Short mmCIF file of C-alpha atoms in Angstrom, two decimals:
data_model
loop_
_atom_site.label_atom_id
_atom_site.label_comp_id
_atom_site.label_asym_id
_atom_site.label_seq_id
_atom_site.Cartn_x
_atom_site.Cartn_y
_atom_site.Cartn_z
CA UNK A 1 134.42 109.10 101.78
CA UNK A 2 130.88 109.23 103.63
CA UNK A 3 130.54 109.47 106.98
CA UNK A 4 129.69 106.20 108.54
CA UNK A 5 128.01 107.13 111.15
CA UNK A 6 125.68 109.02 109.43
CA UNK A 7 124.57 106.25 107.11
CA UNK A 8 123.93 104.39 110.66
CA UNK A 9 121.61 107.41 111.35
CA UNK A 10 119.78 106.67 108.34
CA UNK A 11 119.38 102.66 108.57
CA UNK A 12 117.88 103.55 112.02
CA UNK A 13 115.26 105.65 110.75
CA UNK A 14 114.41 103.74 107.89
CA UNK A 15 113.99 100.41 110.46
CA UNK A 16 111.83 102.95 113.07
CA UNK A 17 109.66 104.10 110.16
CA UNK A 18 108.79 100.54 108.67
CA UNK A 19 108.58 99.66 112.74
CA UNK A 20 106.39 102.87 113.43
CA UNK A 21 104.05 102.05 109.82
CA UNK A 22 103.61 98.41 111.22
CA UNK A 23 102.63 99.75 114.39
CA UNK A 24 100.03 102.46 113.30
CA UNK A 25 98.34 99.51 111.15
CA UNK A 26 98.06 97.06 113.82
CA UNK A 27 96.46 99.99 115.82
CA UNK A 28 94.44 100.62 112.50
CA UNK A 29 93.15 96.81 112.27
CA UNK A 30 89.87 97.07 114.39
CA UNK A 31 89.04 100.19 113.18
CA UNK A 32 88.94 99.42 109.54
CA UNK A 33 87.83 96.00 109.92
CA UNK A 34 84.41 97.55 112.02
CA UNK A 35 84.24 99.98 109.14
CA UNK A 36 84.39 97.51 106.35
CA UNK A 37 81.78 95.60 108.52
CA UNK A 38 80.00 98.24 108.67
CA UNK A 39 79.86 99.58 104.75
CA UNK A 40 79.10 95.60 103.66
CA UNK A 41 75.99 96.08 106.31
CA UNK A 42 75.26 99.57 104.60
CA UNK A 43 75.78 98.29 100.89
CA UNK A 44 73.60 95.71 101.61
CA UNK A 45 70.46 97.46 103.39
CA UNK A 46 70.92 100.39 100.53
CA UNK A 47 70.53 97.69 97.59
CA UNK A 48 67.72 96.00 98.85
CA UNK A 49 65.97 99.07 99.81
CA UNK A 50 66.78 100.81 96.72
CA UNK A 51 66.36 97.21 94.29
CA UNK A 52 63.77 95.26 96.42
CA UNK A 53 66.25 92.49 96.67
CA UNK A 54 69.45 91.19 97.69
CA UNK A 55 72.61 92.56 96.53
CA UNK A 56 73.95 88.76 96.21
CA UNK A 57 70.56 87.88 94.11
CA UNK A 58 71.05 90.44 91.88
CA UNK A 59 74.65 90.17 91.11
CA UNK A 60 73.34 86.53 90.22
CA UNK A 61 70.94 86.99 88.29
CA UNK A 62 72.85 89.45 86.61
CA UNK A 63 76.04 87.36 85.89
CA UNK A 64 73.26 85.02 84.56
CA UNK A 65 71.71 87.52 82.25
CA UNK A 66 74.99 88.55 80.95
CA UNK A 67 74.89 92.14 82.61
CA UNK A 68 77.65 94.33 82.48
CA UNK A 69 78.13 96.01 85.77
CA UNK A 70 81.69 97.57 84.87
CA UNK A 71 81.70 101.40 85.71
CA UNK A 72 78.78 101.20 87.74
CA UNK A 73 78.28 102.47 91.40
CA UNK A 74 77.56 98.67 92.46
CA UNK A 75 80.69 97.05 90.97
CA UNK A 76 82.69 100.58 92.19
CA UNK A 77 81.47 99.31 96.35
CA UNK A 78 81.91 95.79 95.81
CA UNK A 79 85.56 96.36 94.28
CA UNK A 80 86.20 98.68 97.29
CA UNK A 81 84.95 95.99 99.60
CA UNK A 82 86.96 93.13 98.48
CA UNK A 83 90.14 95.42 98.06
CA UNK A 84 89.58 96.15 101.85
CA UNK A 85 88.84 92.70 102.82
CA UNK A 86 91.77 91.61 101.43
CA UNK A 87 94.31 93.97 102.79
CA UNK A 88 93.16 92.57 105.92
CA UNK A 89 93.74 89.15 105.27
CA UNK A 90 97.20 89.80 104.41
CA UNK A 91 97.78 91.53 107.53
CA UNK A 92 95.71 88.26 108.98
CA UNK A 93 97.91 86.13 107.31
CA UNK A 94 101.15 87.72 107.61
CA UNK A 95 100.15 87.54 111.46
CA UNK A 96 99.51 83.91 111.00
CA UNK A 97 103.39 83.26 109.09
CA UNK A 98 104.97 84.73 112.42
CA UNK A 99 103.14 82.32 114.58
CA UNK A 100 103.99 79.55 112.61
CA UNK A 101 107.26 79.85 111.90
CA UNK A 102 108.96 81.97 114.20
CA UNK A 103 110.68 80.06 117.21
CA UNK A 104 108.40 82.52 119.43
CA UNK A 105 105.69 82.78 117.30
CA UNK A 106 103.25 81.58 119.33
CA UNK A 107 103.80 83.91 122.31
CA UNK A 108 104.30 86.84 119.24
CA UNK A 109 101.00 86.16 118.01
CA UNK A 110 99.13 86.34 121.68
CA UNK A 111 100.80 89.55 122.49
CA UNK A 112 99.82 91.06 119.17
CA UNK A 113 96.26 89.50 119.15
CA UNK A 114 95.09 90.56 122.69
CA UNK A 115 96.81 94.38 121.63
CA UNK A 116 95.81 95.17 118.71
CA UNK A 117 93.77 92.30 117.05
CA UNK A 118 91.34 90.85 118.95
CA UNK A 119 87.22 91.78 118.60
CA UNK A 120 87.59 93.58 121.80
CA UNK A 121 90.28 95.80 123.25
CA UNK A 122 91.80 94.83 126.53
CA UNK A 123 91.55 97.58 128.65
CA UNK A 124 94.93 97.44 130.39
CA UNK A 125 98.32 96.45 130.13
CA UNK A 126 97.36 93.83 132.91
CA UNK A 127 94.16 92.69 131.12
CA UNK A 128 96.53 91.89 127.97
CA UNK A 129 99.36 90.24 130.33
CA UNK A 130 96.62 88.06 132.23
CA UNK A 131 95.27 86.60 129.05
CA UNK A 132 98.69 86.00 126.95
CA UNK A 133 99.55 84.32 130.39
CA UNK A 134 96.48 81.96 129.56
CA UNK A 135 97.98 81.04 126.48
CA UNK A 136 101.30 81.23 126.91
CA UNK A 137 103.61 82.03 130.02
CA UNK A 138 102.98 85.10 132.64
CA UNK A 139 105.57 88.21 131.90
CA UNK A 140 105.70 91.63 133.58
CA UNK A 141 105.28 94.49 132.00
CA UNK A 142 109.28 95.25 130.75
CA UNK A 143 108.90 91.97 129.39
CA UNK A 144 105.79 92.21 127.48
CA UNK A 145 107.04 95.58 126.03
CA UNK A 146 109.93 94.29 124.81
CA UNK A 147 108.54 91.43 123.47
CA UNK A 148 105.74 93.09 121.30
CA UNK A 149 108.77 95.54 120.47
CA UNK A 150 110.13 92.07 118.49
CA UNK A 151 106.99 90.66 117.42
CA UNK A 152 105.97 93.94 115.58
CA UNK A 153 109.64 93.80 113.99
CA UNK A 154 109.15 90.56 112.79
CA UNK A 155 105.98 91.43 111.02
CA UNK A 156 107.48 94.37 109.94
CA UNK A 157 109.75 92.16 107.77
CA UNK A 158 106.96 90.12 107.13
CA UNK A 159 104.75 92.55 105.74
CA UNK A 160 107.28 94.91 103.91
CA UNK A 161 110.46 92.52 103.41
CA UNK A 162 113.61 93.52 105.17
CA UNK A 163 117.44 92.50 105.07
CA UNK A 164 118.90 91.56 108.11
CA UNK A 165 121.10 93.61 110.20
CA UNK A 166 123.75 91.52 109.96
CA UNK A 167 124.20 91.06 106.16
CA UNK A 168 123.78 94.88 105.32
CA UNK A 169 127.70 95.43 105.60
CA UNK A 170 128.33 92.67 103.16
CA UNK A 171 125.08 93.86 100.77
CA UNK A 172 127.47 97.33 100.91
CA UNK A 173 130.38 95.57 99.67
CA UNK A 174 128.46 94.21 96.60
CA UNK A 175 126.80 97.80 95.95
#
């Protein structure tokens, strides 16, 4: 018979990993979205130095000629461009499901937004209370620790899928 506390132990862990994962890429996001910036800025200032045009001319006027770009080092940087871009906008838009549907999705978003989101970092703990405050309702700092604790949860089962808590001891029934 197997030990059920150490199957506990392991549920634990595997809910603190998908936590931790969500966590390291929300403190990812404004890194990789400068750096994907940054490339498309690159990419572009590259082509038109190296083509004498504009990398959105060309790609026109290449789709128009009937070009085949496939296996080239232009469609390689655009592919890795949109493939970046769009990893971000499901992180955008996962962001955007938990402030629309969750009862304190609102308040989630804000404290996820002015922490890891936003254009600019907030330079304190205060900084990010005073302007969720703005938007929401004032908390101290237990609160607002707690309460990202649950927001990045819930976009942990956004993001990756989860089964509640309280339905994994009939899901071991069935298994």
């Amino acid at each position: 018979m197997k030990d059920p506390a150490k199957k506990k132990d392991k549920e634990m862990s595997r809910e603190e990993y998908t936590y931790h994962n969500t966590e390291l890429l929300l403190k990812k996001f404004r890194d990789v979205k400068w750096s994907i910036e940054v490339s498309a800025i690159q990419a572009q200032i590259s082509f038109q130095l190296e083509m004498d045009c504009k990398l959105e001319e060309f790609l026109e006027m290449s789709y128009a000629a009937g070009a085949d770009l496939s296996g080239t080092h232009i469609q390689e940087q655009m592919r890795t461009l949109e493939r970046n871009k769009k990893m971000l906008k499901i992180i955008e838009s996962a962001v955007q499901v938990l402030r629309k549907k969750q009862v304190d999705g609102e308040m989630f978003y804000w404290i996820l937004y002015y922490t890891y989101l936003s254009e600019r970092p907030c330079k304190t703990v205060d900084d990010i209370l005073n302007r969720v405050g703005e938007k929401t309702e004032m908390m101290s700092w237990r609160t607002y620790f707690k309460r990202r604790k649950k927001a990045i949860e819930i976009l942990s089962g956004i993001l990756w899928g989860y089964t509640a808590k309280e339905c994994l001891p009939i899901l071991d029934e069935f298994v």
